Short mmCIF file of C-alpha atoms in Angstrom, two decimals:
data_model
loop_
_atom_site.label_atom_id
_atom_site.label_comp_id
_atom_site.label_asym_id
_atom_site.label_seq_id
_atom_site.Cartn_x
_atom_site.Cartn_y
_atom_site.Cartn_z
CA UNK A 287 0.68 15.24 -14.06
CA UNK A 288 1.30 16.18 -10.46
CA UNK A 289 1.38 13.24 -8.07
CA UNK A 290 -0.67 12.59 -4.96
CA UNK A 291 -0.16 15.36 -2.43
CA UNK A 292 -0.61 14.87 1.28
CA UNK A 293 -0.51 17.59 3.92
CA UNK A 294 0.84 18.08 6.45
CA UNK A 295 3.98 16.00 6.20
CA UNK A 296 4.41 15.69 9.97
CA UNK A 297 2.06 16.15 12.90
CA UNK A 298 2.53 15.96 16.64
CA UNK A 299 -0.57 15.74 18.79
CA UNK A 300 -1.42 14.74 22.34
CA UNK A 301 -3.83 12.08 23.51
CA UNK A 302 -7.47 13.10 23.32
CA UNK A 303 -6.98 15.64 20.57
CA UNK A 304 -8.34 15.28 17.07
CA UNK A 305 -6.52 15.62 13.77
CA UNK A 306 -7.42 16.17 10.11
CA UNK A 307 -5.22 15.00 7.28
CA UNK A 308 -5.59 16.13 3.68
CA UNK A 309 -5.02 14.39 0.36
CA UNK A 310 -5.16 15.74 -3.19
CA UNK A 311 -5.29 12.94 -5.77
CA UNK A 312 -3.82 12.86 -9.24
CA UNK A 313 -5.86 14.97 -11.63
CA UNK A 314 -8.66 12.91 -13.12
CA UNK A 315 -8.59 10.24 -10.43
CA UNK A 316 -11.90 9.84 -8.66
CA UNK A 317 -10.95 7.25 -6.06
CA UNK A 318 -9.04 8.05 -2.90
CA UNK A 319 -8.17 5.45 -0.31
CA UNK A 320 -6.42 5.76 3.03
CA UNK A 321 -3.98 3.38 4.70
CA UNK A 322 -2.28 3.24 8.08
CA UNK A 323 1.28 1.95 8.19
CA UNK A 324 2.83 0.85 11.46
CA UNK A 325 5.99 -1.20 12.01
CA UNK A 326 5.21 -4.89 11.62
CA UNK A 327 1.62 -4.32 10.46
CA UNK A 328 2.14 -3.37 6.87
CA UNK A 329 -0.47 -1.17 5.22
CA UNK A 330 -3.84 -1.45 6.88
CA UNK A 331 -6.80 -0.29 4.79
CA UNK A 332 -8.91 2.41 6.40
CA UNK A 333 -11.47 3.38 3.75
CA UNK A 334 -11.98 4.29 0.12
CA UNK A 335 -13.98 7.13 -1.36
CA UNK A 336 -15.24 7.31 -4.91
CA UNK A 337 -17.21 10.27 -6.24
CA UNK A 338 -17.79 11.62 -2.72
CA UNK A 339 -19.19 8.31 -1.43
CA UNK A 340 -17.49 5.84 0.87
CA UNK A 341 -17.22 2.67 -1.21
CA UNK A 342 -15.22 0.40 1.09
CA UNK A 343 -14.28 0.45 4.75
CA UNK A 344 -11.65 -1.42 6.75
CA UNK A 345 -11.78 -2.61 10.34
CA UNK A 346 -11.00 0.58 12.19
CA UNK A 347 -13.03 2.15 15.01
CA UNK A 348 -15.48 4.95 14.36
CA UNK A 349 -12.92 7.49 15.60
CA UNK A 350 -11.47 7.26 12.09
CA UNK A 351 -13.61 8.99 9.50
CA UNK A 352 -13.19 10.56 6.13
CA UNK A 353 -14.84 12.46 3.38
CA UNK A 354 -14.32 13.38 -0.23
CA UNK A 355 -15.14 16.63 -1.92
CA UNK A 356 -16.52 17.27 -5.39
CA UNK A 357 -12.99 17.98 -6.69
CA UNK A 358 -11.94 14.49 -5.43
CA UNK A 359 -9.77 15.91 -2.64
CA UNK A 360 -10.17 13.91 0.53
CA UNK A 361 -9.74 14.46 4.23
CA UNK A 362 -9.31 11.95 7.00
CA UNK A 363 -10.18 12.77 10.59
CA UNK A 364 -9.16 10.96 13.74
CA UNK A 365 -10.91 11.99 16.94
CA UNK A 366 -9.92 11.31 20.54
CA UNK A 367 -6.38 10.36 19.60
CA UNK A 368 -4.70 7.41 21.32
CA UNK A 369 -1.01 6.60 21.59
CA UNK A 370 -1.55 3.63 19.25
CA UNK A 371 -2.69 5.97 16.48
CA UNK A 372 0.92 7.03 15.95
CA UNK A 373 1.65 5.89 12.41
CA UNK A 374 2.33 6.89 8.85
CA UNK A 375 -0.96 7.63 7.12
CA UNK A 376 -0.87 7.12 3.38
CA UNK A 377 -3.33 8.28 0.80
CA UNK A 378 -3.60 6.62 -2.59
CA UNK A 379 -5.52 7.57 -5.68
CA UNK A 380 -6.69 5.63 -8.70
CA UNK A 381 -9.12 6.04 -11.57
CA UNK A 382 -11.61 4.11 -9.48
CA UNK A 383 -12.49 1.30 -11.85
CA UNK A 384 -13.25 -1.81 -9.83
CA UNK A 385 -10.19 -4.01 -10.07
CA UNK A 386 -8.18 -1.00 -11.20
CA UNK A 387 -4.61 -1.93 -11.84
CA UNK A 388 -2.70 0.45 -9.69
CA UNK A 389 -2.76 2.72 -6.70
CA UNK A 390 -0.63 5.84 -6.70
CA UNK A 391 0.53 6.83 -3.24
CA UNK A 392 1.42 10.12 -1.64
CA UNK A 393 4.44 10.50 0.65
CA UNK A 394 2.26 10.22 3.72
CA UNK A 395 1.60 12.13 6.91
CA UNK A 396 3.65 10.98 9.89
CA UNK A 397 1.46 11.35 12.97
CA UNK A 398 2.97 11.17 16.43
CA UNK A 399 0.64 11.05 19.42
CA UNK A 400 2.26 11.94 22.76
CA UNK B 270 -7.11 -11.62 9.77
CA UNK B 271 -4.19 -11.01 7.43
CA UNK B 272 -5.24 -12.15 3.95
CA UNK B 273 -1.85 -11.39 2.43
CA UNK B 274 1.27 -12.49 4.27
CA UNK B 275 4.95 -11.85 3.84
CA UNK B 276 6.66 -14.14 6.30
CA UNK B 277 10.19 -12.80 5.86
CA UNK B 278 10.56 -9.37 7.47
CA UNK B 279 14.03 -8.94 6.00
CA UNK B 280 16.37 -10.29 3.34
CA UNK B 281 20.03 -9.57 2.57
CA UNK B 282 21.54 -10.34 -0.82
CA UNK B 283 24.91 -9.72 -2.42
CA UNK B 284 24.99 -7.31 -5.35
CA UNK B 285 24.63 -9.14 -8.65
CA UNK B 286 22.85 -12.13 -7.14
CA UNK B 287 19.15 -12.97 -7.30
CA UNK B 288 16.69 -11.61 -4.72
CA UNK B 289 13.55 -13.67 -4.16
CA UNK B 290 10.75 -12.15 -2.15
CA UNK B 291 7.77 -14.30 -1.22
CA UNK B 292 4.14 -13.67 -0.48
CA UNK B 293 1.22 -15.94 0.44
CA UNK B 294 -2.48 -15.20 0.30
CA UNK B 295 -5.60 -16.90 1.57
CA UNK B 296 -8.44 -15.63 -0.62
CA UNK B 297 -8.85 -17.54 -3.88
CA UNK B 298 -11.07 -14.74 -5.21
CA UNK B 299 -8.16 -12.34 -5.59
CA UNK B 300 -7.79 -11.57 -9.28
CA UNK B 301 -4.89 -9.15 -9.38
CA UNK B 302 -1.56 -9.08 -7.59
CA UNK B 303 0.95 -6.29 -7.32
CA UNK B 304 4.34 -5.49 -5.85
CA UNK B 305 5.19 -2.10 -4.44
CA UNK B 306 8.55 -0.72 -3.40
CA UNK B 307 8.95 1.77 -0.58
CA UNK B 308 11.90 3.92 0.39
CA UNK B 309 12.02 5.61 3.82
CA UNK B 310 10.01 8.84 4.05
CA UNK B 311 8.32 8.16 0.70
CA UNK B 312 5.06 6.55 -0.31
CA UNK B 313 5.07 3.10 -1.96
CA UNK B 314 5.60 3.08 -5.72
CA UNK B 315 4.21 0.51 -8.10
CA UNK B 316 6.74 -2.03 -9.34
CA UNK B 317 5.07 -4.86 -11.23
CA UNK B 318 1.74 -6.66 -11.36
CA UNK B 319 0.20 -9.91 -12.56
CA UNK B 320 -3.31 -10.97 -13.38
CA UNK B 321 -4.68 -14.22 -11.98
CA UNK B 322 -4.96 -15.59 -15.51
CA UNK B 323 -1.18 -15.55 -15.89
CA UNK B 324 1.58 -17.32 -14.01
CA UNK B 325 4.50 -15.08 -14.90
CA UNK B 326 5.14 -11.46 -15.79
CA UNK B 327 8.50 -9.87 -16.57
CA UNK B 328 9.64 -6.28 -16.60
CA UNK B 329 13.36 -5.84 -17.04
CA UNK B 330 15.16 -7.17 -13.98
CA UNK B 331 11.88 -7.89 -12.20
CA UNK B 332 9.77 -11.03 -12.65
CA UNK B 333 6.67 -11.95 -10.71
CA UNK B 334 5.52 -15.56 -10.48
CA UNK B 335 2.05 -16.65 -9.44
CA UNK B 336 1.20 -20.15 -8.23
CA UNK B 337 -2.56 -20.15 -7.80
CA UNK B 338 -2.84 -23.69 -6.48
CA UNK B 339 -0.39 -22.84 -3.69
CA UNK B 340 -1.76 -19.30 -3.29
CA UNK B 341 1.81 -18.08 -3.54
CA UNK B 342 3.38 -15.09 -5.21
CA UNK B 343 7.07 -14.34 -5.61
CA UNK B 344 9.17 -11.47 -6.94
CA UNK B 345 12.56 -12.18 -8.47
CA UNK B 346 15.11 -9.42 -8.96
CA UNK B 347 18.05 -10.33 -11.19
CA UNK B 348 20.67 -9.00 -10.89
CA UNK B 349 20.17 -7.24 -7.57
CA UNK B 350 21.58 -3.73 -7.26
CA UNK B 351 22.24 -1.58 -4.17
CA UNK B 352 19.51 0.82 -5.30
CA UNK B 353 17.03 -2.02 -4.91
CA UNK B 354 17.43 -1.79 -1.13
CA UNK B 355 13.95 -0.87 0.10
CA UNK B 356 10.85 -2.37 1.68
CA UNK B 357 8.77 -4.44 -0.73
CA UNK B 358 5.06 -4.92 -0.23
CA UNK B 359 2.95 -7.44 -2.08
CA UNK B 360 -0.73 -6.67 -2.55
CA UNK B 361 -3.79 -8.49 -3.81
CA UNK B 362 -7.08 -7.09 -4.96
CA UNK B 363 -10.66 -8.08 -5.45
CA UNK B 364 -12.85 -5.05 -4.74
CA UNK B 365 -10.14 -3.47 -2.61
CA UNK B 366 -6.42 -3.82 -2.07
CA UNK B 367 -4.89 -5.97 0.67
CA UNK B 368 -1.25 -5.47 1.52
CA UNK B 369 1.31 -7.70 3.18
CA UNK B 370 3.50 -6.54 6.06
CA UNK B 371 6.52 -5.95 3.85
CA UNK B 372 10.00 -7.40 3.39
CA UNK B 373 13.01 -5.16 3.88
CA UNK B 374 15.57 -5.98 1.19
CA UNK B 375 19.22 -5.01 1.65
CA UNK B 376 21.54 -5.44 -1.32
CA UNK B 377 25.13 -5.51 -0.16
CA UNK B 378 27.69 -3.96 -2.54
#
């Protein structure tokens, strides 16, 4: 099976712009979750989508939003970018069972906000 | 508030010796615990997990120990190899996954 695919790999944006990141999960996986990784902060949970519905949400401002399509692919959007949004954004997929054993991660999108 | 904590940002170990990575958590409702390994420019990969009904799980050179009364989790790597040099994240789950801040392990040849 192909792994989790995230595009683009790198992005450079300026403050105030918006950005959309894409994630294709492992075939058959219905859950996609998004994480932000910054130095010293570990992986901070953004949100999780299951069957096109947001199932869980972390403590991020409303500028961070997402959606999931019927083929389980997911997009994450960040509007009005701030310098502090510079981070590695990771997408993870799983079969979606509550308490599912593992998350499978993509390689991430490295976002730099100038 | 950080529900899963890794208080050691870095650890250096000689090749062949034991590496012990520690993790503490605050939520007694967590029922599953995992360790992930991350190399630069790659996403984290699953390493080993343990259910809350167990206190130990082994997989080759990797062993995870769970002390529920202390809300403490540890990962032992024996013997440590240079290829083990990476950032290790512990995670806990109830309805979602909570990750620690990571420990950067360096195994010195």
